[in-house]
PDB file of C-alpha atoms in Angstrom:
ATOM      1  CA  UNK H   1     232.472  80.557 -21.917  1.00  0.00           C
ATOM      2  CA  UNK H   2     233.581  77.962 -24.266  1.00  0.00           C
ATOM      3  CA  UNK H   3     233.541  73.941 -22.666  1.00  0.00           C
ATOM      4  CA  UNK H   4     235.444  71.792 -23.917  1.00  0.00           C
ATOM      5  CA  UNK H   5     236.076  68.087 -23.949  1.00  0.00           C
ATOM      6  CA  UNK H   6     239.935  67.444 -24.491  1.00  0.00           C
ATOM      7  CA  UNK H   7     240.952  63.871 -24.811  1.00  0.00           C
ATOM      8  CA  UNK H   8     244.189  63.282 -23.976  1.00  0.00           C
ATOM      9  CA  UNK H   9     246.510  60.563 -25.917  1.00  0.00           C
ATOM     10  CA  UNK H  10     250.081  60.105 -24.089  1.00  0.00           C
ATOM     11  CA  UNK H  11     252.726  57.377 -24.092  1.00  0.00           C
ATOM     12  CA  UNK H  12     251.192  54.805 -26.283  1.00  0.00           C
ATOM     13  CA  UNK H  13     253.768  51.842 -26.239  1.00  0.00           C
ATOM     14  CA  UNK H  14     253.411  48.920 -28.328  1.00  0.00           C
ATOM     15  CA  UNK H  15     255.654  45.986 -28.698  1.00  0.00           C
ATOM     16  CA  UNK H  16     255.884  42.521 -29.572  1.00  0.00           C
ATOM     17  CA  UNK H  17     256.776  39.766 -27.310  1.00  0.00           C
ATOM     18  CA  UNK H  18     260.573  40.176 -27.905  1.00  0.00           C
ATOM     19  CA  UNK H  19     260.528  43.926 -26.846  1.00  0.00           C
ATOM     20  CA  UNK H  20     260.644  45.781 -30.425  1.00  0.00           C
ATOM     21  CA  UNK H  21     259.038  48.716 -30.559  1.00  0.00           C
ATOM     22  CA  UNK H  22     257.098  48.972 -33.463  1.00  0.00           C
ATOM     23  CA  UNK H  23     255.598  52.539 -32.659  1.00  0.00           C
ATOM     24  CA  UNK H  24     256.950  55.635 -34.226  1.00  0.00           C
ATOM     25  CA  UNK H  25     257.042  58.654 -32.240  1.00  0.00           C
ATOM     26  CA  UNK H  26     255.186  56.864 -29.701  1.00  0.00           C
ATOM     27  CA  UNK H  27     255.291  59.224 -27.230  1.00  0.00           C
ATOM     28  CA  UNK H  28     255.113  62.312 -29.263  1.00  0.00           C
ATOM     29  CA  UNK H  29     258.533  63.134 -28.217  1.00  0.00           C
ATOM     30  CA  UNK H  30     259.392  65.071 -31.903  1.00  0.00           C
ATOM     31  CA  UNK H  31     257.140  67.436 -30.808  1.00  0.00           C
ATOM     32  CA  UNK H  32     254.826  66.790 -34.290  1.00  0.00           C
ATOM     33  CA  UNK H  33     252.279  64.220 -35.345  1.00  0.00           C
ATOM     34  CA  UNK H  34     255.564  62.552 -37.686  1.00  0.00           C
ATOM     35  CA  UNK H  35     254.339  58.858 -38.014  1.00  0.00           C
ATOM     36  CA  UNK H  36     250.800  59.436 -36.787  1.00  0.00           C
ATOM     37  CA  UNK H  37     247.242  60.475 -38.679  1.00  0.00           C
ATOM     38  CA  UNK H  38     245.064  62.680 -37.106  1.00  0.00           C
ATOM     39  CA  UNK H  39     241.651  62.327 -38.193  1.00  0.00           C
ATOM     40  CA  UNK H  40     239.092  64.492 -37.422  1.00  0.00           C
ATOM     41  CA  UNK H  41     239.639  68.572 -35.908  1.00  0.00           C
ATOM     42  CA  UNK H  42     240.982  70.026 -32.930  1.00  0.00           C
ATOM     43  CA  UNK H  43     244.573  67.930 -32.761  1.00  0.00           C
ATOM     44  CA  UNK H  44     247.617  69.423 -31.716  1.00  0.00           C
ATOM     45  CA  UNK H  45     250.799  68.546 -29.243  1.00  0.00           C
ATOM     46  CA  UNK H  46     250.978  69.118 -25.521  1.00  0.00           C
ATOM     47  CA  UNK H  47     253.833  69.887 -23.574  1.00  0.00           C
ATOM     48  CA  UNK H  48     252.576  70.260 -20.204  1.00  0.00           C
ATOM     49  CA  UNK H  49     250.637  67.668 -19.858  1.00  0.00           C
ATOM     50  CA  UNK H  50     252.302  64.230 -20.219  1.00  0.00           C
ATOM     51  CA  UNK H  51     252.520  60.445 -18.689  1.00  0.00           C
ATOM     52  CA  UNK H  52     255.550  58.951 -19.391  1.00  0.00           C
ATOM     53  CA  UNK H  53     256.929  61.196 -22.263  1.00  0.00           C
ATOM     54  CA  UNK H  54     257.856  64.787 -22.797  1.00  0.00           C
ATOM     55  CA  UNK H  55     254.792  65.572 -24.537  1.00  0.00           C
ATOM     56  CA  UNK H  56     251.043  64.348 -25.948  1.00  0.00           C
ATOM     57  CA  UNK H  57     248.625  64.109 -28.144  1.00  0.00           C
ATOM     58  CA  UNK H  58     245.921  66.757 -27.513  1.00  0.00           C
ATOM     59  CA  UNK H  59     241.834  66.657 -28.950  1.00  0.00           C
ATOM     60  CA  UNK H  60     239.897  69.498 -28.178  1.00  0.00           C
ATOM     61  CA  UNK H  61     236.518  69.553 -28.854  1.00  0.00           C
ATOM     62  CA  UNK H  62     234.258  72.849 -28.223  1.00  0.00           C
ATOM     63  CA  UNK H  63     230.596  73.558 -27.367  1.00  0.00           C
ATOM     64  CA  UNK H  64     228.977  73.593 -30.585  1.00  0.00           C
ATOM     65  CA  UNK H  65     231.549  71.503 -32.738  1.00  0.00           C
ATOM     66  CA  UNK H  66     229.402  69.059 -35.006  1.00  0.00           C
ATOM     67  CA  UNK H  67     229.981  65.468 -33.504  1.00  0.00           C
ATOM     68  CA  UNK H  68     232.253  63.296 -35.535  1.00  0.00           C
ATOM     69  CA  UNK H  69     234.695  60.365 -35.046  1.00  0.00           C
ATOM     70  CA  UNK H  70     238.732  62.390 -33.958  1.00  0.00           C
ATOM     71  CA  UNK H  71     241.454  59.640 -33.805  1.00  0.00           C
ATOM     72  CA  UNK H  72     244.944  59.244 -33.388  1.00  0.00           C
ATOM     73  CA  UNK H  73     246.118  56.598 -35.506  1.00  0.00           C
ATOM     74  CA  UNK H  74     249.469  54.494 -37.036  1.00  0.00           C
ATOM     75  CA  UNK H  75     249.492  51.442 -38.931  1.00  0.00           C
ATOM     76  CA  UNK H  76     252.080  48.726 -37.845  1.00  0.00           C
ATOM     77  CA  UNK H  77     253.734  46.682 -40.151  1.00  0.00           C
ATOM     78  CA  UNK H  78     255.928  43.282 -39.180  1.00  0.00           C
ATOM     79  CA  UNK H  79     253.338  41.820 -36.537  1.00  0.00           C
ATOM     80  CA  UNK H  80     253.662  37.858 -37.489  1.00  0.00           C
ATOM     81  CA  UNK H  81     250.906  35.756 -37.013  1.00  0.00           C
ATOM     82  CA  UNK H  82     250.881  33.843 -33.677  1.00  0.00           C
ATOM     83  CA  UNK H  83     252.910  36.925 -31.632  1.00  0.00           C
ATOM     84  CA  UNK H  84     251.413  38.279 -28.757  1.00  0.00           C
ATOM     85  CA  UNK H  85     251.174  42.132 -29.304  1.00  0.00           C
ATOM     86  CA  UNK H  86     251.228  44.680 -25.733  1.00  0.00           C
ATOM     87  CA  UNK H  87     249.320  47.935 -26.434  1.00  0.00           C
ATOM     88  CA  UNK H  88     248.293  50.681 -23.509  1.00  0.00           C
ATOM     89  CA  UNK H  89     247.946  54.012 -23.535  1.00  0.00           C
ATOM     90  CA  UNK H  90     247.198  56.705 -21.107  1.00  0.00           C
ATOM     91  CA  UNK H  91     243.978  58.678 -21.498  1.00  0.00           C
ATOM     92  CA  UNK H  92     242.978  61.929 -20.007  1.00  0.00           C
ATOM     93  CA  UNK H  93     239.673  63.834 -19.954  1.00  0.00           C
ATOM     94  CA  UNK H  94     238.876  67.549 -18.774  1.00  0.00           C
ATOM     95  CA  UNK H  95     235.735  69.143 -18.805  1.00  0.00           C
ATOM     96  CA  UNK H  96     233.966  66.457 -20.459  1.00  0.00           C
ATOM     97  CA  UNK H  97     230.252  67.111 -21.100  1.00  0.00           C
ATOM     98  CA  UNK H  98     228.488  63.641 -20.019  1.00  0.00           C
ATOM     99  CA  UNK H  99     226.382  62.598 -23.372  1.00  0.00           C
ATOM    100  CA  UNK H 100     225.788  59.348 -24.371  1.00  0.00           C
ATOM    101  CA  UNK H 101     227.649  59.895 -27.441  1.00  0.00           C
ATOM    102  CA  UNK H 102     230.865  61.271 -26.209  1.00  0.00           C
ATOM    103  CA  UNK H 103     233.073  58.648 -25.409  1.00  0.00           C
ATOM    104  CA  UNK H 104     237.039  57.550 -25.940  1.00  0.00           C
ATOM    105  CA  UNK H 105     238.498  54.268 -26.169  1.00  0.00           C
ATOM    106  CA  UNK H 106     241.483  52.366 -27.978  1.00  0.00           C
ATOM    107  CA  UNK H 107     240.973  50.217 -30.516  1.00  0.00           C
ATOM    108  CA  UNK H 108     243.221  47.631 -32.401  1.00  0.00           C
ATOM    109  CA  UNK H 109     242.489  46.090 -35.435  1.00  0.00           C
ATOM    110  CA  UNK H 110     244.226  43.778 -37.036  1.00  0.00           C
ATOM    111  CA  UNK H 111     244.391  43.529 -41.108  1.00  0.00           C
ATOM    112  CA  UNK H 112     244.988  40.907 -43.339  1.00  0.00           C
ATOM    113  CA  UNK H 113     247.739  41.548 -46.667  1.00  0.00           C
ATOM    114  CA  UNK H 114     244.146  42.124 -48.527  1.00  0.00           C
ATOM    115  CA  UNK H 115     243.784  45.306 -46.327  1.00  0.00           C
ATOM    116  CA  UNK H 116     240.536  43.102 -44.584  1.00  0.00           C
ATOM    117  CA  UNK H 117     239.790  43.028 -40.574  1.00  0.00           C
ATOM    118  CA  UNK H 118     240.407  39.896 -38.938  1.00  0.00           C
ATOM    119  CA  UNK H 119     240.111  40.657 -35.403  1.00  0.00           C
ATOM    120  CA  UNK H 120     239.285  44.179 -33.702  1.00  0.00           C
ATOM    121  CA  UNK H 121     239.538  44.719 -30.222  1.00  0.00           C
ATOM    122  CA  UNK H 122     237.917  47.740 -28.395  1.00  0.00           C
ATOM    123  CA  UNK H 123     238.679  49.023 -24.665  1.00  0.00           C
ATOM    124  CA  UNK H 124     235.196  50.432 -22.911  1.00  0.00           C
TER     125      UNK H 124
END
């Protein structure tokens, strides 16, 4: 039998403090990845299970896969300095395998015009 440990991304909502949103696609609701890049194997779109949205973004990982760093990610342009940015995101997990190097978190990072990190900030 083939385990699996499926990380699930749903409505990830983003938005600066006047209310844009500055996500495309945010909540996968084209039904594709249009906006997003997947890095890493094993992505593809959910339709049953969702937060917010119509659909999600689905990982799968299977017994045996080599381990290596799957992400869901879009840049965002137009964030001035000194604006407060609001990110969340659901996550899901089903039949995770507990091993100290399987883990999933959200990250932001914030770039400078030179393409350099100024800040980065990591959920647990």
């Amino acid at each position: 039998m083939k385990r699996s440990l499926t990380l699930l991304f749903l409505s990830v909502a983003c938005a600066v403090c006047q209310g844009e949103e500055l996500l495309k696609n945010q909540g996968f609701e084209s039904g594709s990845f249009a906006g997003w890049t997947q890095r890493g194997q094993g992505w593809s779109i959910d339709k049953e299970r969702f937060s917010e949205g119509e659909r999600s973004a689905l990982c799968t990982v299977g017994k045996g896969d080599k381990p290596a760093l799957r992400a869901c990610v879009q840049k965002i342009k137009g964030v001035a300095a000194g604006k407060i940015v609001e990110v969340s995101v659901d996550i899901s997990a089903s039949n995770v395998a507990r091993t100290p190097n399987s883990k999933a978190c959200l990250a932001v990072l914030c770039f400078d015009a030179n393409g350099q990190v100024l800040k980065e900030y990591r959920s647990n």
